[in-house]
Short mmCIF file of C-alpha atoms in Angstrom, two decimals:
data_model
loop_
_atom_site.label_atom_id
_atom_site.label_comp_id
_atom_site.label_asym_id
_atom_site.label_seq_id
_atom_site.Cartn_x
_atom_site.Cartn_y
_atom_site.Cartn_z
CA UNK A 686 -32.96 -62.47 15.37
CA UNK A 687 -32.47 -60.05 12.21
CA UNK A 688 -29.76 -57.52 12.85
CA UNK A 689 -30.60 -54.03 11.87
CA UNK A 690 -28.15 -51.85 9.58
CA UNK A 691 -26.67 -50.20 12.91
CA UNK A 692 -26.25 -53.66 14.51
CA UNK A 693 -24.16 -55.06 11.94
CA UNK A 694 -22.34 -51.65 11.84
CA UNK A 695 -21.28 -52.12 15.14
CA UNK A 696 -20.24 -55.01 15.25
CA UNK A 697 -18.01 -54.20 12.03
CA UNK A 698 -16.49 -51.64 14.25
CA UNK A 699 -15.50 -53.30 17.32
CA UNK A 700 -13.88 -56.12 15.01
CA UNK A 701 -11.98 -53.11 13.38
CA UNK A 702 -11.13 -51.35 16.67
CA UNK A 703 -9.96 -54.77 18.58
CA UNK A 704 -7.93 -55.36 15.64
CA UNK A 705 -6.65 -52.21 15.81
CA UNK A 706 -5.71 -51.89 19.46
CA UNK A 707 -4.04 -55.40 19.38
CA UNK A 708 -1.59 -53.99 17.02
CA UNK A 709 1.90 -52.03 17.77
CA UNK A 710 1.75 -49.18 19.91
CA UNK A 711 2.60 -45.70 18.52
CA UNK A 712 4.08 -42.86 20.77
CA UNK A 713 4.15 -40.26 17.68
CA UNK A 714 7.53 -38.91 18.21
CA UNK A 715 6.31 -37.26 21.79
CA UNK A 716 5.02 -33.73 21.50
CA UNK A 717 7.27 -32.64 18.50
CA UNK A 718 5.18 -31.65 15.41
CA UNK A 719 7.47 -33.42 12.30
CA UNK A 720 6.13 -31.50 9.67
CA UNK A 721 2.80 -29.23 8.17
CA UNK A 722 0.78 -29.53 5.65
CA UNK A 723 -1.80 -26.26 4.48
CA UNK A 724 -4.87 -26.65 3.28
CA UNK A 725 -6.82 -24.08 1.82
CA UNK A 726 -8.33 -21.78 -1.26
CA UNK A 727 -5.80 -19.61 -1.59
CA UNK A 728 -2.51 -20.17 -4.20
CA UNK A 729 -0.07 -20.36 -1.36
CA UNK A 730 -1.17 -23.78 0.49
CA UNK A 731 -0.10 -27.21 -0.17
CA UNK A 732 -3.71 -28.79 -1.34
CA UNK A 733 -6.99 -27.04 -1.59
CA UNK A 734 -8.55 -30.63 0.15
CA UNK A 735 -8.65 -32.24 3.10
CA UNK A 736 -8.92 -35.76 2.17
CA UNK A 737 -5.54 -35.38 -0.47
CA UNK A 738 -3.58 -33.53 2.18
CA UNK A 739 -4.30 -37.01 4.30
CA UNK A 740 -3.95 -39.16 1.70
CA UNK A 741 -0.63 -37.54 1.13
CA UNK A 742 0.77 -38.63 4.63
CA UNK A 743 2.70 -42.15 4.69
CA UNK A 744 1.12 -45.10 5.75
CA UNK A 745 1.99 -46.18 9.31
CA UNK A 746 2.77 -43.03 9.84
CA UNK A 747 4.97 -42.72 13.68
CA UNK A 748 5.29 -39.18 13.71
CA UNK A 749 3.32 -35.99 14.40
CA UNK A 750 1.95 -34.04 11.01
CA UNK A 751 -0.09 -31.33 11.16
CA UNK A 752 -3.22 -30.12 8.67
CA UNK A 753 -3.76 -26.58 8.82
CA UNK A 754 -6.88 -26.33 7.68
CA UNK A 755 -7.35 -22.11 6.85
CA UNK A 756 -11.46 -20.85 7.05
CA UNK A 757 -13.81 -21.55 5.05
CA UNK A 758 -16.29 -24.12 4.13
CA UNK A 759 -15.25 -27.83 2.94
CA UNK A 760 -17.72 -29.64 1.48
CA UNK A 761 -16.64 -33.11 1.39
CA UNK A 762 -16.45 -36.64 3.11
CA UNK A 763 -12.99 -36.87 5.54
CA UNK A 764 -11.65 -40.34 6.30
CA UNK A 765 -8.45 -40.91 8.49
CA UNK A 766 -7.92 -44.40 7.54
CA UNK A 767 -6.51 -47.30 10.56
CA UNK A 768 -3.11 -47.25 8.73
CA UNK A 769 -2.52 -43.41 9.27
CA UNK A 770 -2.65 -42.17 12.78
CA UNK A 771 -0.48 -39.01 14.91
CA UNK A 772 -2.39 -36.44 12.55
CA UNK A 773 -3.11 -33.13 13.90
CA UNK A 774 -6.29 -31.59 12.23
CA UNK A 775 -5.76 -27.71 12.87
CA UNK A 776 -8.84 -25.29 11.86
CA UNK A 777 -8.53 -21.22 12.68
CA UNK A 778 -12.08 -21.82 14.15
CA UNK A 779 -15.20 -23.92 14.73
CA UNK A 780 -17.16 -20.89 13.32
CA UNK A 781 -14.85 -20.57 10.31
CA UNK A 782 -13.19 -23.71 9.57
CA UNK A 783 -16.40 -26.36 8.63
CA UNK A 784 -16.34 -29.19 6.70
CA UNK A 785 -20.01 -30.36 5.69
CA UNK A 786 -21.60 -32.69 3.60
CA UNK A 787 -25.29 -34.21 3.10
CA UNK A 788 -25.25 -38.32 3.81
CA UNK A 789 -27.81 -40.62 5.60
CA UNK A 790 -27.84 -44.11 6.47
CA UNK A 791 -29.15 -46.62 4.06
CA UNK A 792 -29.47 -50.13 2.97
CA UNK A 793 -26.37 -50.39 1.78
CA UNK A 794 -25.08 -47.90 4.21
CA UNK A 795 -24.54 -48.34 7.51
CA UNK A 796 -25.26 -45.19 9.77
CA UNK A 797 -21.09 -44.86 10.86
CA UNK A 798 -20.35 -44.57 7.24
CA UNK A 799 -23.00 -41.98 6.63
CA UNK A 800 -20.41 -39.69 8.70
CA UNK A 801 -18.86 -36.52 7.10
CA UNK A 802 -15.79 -37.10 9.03
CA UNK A 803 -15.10 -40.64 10.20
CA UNK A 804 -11.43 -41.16 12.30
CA UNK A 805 -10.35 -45.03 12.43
CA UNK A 806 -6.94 -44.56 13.59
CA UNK A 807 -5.31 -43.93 16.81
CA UNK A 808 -3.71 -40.72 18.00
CA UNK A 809 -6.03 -38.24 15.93
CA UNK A 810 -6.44 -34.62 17.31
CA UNK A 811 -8.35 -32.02 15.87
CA UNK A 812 -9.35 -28.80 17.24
CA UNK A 813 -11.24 -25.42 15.92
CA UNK A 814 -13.23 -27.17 13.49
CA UNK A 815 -17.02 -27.80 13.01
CA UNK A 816 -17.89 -31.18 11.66
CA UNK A 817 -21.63 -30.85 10.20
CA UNK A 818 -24.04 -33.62 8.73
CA UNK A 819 -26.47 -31.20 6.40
CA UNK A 820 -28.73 -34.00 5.75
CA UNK A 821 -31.49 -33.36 8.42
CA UNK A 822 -30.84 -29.50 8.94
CA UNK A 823 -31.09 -27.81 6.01
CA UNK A 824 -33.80 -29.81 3.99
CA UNK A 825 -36.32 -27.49 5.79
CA UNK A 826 -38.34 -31.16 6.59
CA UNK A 827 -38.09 -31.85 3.01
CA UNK A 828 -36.36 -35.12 3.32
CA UNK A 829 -37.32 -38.60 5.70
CA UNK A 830 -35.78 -37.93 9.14
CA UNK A 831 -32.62 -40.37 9.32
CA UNK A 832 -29.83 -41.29 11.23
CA UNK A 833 -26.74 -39.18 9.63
CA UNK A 834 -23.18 -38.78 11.26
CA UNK A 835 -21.39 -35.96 11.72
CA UNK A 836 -18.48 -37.58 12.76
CA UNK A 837 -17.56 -41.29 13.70
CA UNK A 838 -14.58 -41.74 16.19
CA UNK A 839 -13.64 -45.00 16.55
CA UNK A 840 -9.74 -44.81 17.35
CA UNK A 841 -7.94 -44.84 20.71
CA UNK A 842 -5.94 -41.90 21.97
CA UNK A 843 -8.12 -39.00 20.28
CA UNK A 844 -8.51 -35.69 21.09
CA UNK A 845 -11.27 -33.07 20.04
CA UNK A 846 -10.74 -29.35 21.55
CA UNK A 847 -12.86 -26.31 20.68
CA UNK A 848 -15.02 -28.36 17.88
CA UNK A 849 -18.06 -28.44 17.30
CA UNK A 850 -20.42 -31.17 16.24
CA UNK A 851 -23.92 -30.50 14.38
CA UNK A 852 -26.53 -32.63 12.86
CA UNK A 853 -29.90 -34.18 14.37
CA UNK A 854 -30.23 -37.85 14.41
CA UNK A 855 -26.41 -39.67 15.07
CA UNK A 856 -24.52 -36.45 15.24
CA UNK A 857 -21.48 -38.03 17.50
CA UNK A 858 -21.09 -41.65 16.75
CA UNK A 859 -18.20 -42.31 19.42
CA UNK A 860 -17.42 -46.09 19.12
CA UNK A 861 -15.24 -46.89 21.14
CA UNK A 862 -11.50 -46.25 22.22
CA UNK A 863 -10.65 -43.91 24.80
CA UNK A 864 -11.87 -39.88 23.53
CA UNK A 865 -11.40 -36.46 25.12
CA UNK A 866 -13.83 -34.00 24.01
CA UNK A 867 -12.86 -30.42 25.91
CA UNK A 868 -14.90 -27.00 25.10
CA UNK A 869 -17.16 -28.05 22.75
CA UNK A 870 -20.64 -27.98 20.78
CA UNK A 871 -22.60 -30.82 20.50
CA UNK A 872 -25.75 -30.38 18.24
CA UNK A 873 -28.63 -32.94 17.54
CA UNK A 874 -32.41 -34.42 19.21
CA UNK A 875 -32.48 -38.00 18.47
CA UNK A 876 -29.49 -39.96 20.49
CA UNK A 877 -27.03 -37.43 18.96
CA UNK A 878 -23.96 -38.59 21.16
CA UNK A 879 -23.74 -42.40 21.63
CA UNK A 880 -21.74 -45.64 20.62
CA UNK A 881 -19.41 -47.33 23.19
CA UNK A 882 -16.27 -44.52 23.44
CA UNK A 883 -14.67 -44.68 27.13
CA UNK A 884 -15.08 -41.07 26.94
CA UNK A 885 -14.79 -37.86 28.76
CA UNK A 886 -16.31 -34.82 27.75
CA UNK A 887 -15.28 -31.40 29.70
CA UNK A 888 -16.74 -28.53 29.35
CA UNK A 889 -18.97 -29.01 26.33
CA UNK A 890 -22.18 -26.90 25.45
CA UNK A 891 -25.06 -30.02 24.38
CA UNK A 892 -27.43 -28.04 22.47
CA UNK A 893 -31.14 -30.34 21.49
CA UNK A 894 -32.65 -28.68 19.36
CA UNK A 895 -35.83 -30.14 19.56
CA UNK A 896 -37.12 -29.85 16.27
CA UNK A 897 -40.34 -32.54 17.39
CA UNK A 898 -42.09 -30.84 20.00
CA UNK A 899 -44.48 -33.69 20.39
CA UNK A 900 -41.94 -36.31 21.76
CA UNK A 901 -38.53 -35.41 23.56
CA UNK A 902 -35.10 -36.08 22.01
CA UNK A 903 -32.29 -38.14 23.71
CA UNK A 904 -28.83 -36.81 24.43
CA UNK A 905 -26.95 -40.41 24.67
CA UNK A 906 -27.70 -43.59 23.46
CA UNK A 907 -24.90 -45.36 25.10
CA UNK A 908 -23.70 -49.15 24.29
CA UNK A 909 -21.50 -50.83 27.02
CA UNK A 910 -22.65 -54.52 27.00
CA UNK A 911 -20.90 -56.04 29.94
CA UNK A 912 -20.02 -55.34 33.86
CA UNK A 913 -16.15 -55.51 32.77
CA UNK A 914 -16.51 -53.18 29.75
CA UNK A 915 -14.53 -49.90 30.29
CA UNK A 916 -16.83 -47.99 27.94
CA UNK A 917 -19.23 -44.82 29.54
CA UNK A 918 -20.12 -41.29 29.14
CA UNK A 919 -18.71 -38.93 31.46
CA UNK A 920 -19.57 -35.21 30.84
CA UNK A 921 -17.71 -32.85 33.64
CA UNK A 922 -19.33 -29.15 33.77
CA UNK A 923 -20.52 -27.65 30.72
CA UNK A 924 -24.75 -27.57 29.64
CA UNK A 925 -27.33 -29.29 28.08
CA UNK A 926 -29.61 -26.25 26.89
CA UNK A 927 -32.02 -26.19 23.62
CA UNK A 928 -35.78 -26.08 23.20
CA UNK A 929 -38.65 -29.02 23.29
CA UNK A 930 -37.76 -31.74 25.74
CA UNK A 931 -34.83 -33.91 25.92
CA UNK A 932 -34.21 -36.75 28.21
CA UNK A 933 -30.64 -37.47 29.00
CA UNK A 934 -30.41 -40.92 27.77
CA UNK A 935 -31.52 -44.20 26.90
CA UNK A 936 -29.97 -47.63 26.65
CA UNK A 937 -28.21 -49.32 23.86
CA UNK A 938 -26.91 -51.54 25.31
CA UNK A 939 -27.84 -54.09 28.76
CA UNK A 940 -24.75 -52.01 30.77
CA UNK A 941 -25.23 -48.37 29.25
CA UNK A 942 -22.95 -45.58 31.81
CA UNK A 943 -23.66 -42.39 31.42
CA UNK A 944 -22.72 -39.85 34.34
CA UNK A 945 -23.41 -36.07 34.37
CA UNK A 946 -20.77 -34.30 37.00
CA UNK A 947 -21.62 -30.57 37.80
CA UNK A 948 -23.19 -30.08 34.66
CA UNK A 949 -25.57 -27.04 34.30
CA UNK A 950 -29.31 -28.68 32.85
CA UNK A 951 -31.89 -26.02 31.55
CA UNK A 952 -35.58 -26.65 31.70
CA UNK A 953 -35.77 -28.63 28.88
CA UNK A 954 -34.10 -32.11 30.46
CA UNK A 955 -37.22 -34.03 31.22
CA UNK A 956 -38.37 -34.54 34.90
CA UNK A 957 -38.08 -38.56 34.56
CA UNK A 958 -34.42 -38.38 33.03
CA UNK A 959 -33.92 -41.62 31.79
CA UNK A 960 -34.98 -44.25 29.37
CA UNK A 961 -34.29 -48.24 29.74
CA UNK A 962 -35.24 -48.78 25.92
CA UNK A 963 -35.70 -52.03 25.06
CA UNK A 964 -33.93 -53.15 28.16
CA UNK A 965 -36.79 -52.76 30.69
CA UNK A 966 -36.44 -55.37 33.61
CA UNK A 967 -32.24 -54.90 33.58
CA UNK A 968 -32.36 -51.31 34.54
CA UNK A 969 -29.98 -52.17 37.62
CA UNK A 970 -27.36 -53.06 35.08
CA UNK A 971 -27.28 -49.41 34.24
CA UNK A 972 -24.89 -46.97 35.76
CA UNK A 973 -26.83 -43.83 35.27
CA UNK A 974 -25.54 -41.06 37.73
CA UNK A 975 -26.25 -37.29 38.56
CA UNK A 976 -23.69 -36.23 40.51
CA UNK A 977 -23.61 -32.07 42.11
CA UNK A 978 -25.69 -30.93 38.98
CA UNK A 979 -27.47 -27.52 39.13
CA UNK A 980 -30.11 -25.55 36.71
CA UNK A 981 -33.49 -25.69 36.43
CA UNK A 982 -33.50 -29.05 35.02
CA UNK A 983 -31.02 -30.95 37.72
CA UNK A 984 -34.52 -31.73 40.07
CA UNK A 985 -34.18 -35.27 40.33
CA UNK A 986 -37.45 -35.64 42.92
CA UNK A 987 -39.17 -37.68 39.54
CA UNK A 988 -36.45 -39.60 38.23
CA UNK A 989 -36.53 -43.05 37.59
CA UNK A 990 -35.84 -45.03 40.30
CA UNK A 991 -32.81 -47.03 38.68
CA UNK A 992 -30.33 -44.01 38.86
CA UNK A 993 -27.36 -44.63 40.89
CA UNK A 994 -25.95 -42.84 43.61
CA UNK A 995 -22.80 -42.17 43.59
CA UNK A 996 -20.32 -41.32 46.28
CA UNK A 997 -17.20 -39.04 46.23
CA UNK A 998 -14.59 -42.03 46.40
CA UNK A 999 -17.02 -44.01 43.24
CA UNK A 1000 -16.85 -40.43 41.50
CA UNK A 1001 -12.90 -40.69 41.66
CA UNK A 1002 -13.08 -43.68 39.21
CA UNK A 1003 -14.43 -40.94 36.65
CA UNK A 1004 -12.35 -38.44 36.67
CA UNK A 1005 -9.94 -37.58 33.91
CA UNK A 1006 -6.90 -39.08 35.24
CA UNK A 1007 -8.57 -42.21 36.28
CA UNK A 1008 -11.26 -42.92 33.64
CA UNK A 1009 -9.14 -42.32 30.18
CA UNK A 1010 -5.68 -41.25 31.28
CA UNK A 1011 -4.21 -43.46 33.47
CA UNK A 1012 -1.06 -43.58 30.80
CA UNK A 1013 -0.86 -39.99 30.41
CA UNK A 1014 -1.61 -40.29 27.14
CA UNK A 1015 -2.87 -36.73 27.01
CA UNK A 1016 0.43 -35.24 28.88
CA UNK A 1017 2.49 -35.87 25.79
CA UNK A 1018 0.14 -34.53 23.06
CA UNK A 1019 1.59 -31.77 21.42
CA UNK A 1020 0.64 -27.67 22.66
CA UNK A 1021 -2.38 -27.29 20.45
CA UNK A 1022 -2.32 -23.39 20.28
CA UNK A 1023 -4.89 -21.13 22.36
#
């Protein structure tokens, strides 16, 4: 069977990321910050880039350094490459701290490389910042719809607070590793958060857009591919609002996991839910879960039949300690200010 351009790109990625998470564990020096670096257009910071303020930091780096990155709009590619992980990506706010630029998948290009921001190491956190793909938003339709990344996470141990994520098609591409996304935008129609992360996401506002009234978006496209993968969704509280019609996900992959806990779904979530993809006839291989939901949208009287049910002791398996922390990993990141 021919592989499309995203197939191949995944499996690039989990080659990368098993590589990666075979190697030497880094604790980062605990919660102390070693040193800051200042990035911005004014004469008294130390580069007027992001990428050269990275580039700057030591390869296999082991302790905490910190980007200040001061408002205003960045329009470049970012790449934190596998050899340079504990950076701290600090913005003075998703509204005023964006870095943007216009890519798409192609050919040659694989749709995690079309990403304006793309993290391959471990221990990355970044908060206050808005990572936007321009590609499919402000053409005004001018250009062919395609997939194009806002950001690609593929390292363990990372941690996005107060960011915000905007594009269309792709906006999220979270690969794998586990990710903690806490009081944040999501932006997109067209399977704008999916990948294989073992991910939580608290407290997030998913905004579809719904730019194609005649067919509804998707919110995940999620990839697990086995019974013993640890990979899934889990969104705790926060929305899914926007216009048009959005389901809440379809399958990737044969094992997809998605689960929506006490999440607040406007009218526009679609009465069915859920799509099995290209996977019809495996749909009980699918851990797709509702769990104390509530909005107009939370009726699940249509769904499809194939969602599970999930009781409070199974719901304990995804909660933050249990599904991505079970190391405290996230007790001994450093005090990202409030």
């Amino acid at each position: 069977m021919e592989l499309s351009p995203r197939s191949i790109a995944f499996i690039l990625i989990l080659f990368i990321s098993y590589f990666f998470c075979f190697g030497v564990a880094v604790d980062c020096g605990g919660k102390n910050v070693s040193y800051i670096i200042t990035v911005g257009r004014s004469d008294k910071v130390t580069f007027r880039t992001i990428q050269v303020a990275i580039d700057s930091i030591k390869s296999n780096n082991d302790q905490w350094v910190k980007i200040h990155i001061k408002a205003g709009l960045y329009i470049e590619k970012v790449h934190i490459p596998l050899e340079k992980p504990c950076i701290i990506l600090e913005g003075e706010g998703s509204q005023t701290t964006i870095i943007s630029f216009s890519d798409h998948s192609s050919f040659k290009q694989g749709t995690s490389q079309s990403g304006t921001f793309i993290s391959s190491s471990s221990n990355v956190i970044a908060s206050d910042i808005t990572f936007k793909n321009s590609y499919n938003i402000d053409d005004k339709g001018s250009n062919q719809i395609l997939p194009a990344v806002a950001a690609t996470i593929y390292g363990d141990k990372s941690f996005f607070f107060r960011c915000s994520f905007v594009g269309y098609q792709d906006t999220l591409f979270d690969v794998g590793g586990r990710h903690y996304f806490k009081d944040s935008y999501i932006q997109g129609e067209v399977d704008f958060i999916f990948g294989n992360g073992q991910s939580y996401y608290e407290n997030c506002l998913i905004n579809a857009i719904g730019r194609n009234r005649k067919l509804p978006g998707f919110v995940t496209a999620q990839s697990r591919d086995s019974s013993n993968d640890p990979g899934g969704f889990v969104f705790e509280g926060g929305s899914v609002i926007g216009n048009g019609e959005v389901n809440l996900g379809r399958a990737w992959r044969a094992y997809s996991r998605v689960i929506f806990h006490n999440t607040n779904f406007s009218s526009i979530v679609t009465p069915q839910g859920w799509n099995a993809a290209s996977y019809g006839g495996q749909e009980n291989k699918f851990t797709y879960a509702e769990v104390d939901c509530k909005g107009p949208g939370a009726d699940t009287s249509k769904r499809v039949p194939w969602t599970k049910k999930l009781s409070s002791s199974q719901m304990k398996e995804f909660s933050l300690a249990s599904f991505i922390n079970k190391d405290s990993w996230l007790d001994n990141l450093p005090t990202i200010s409030q």
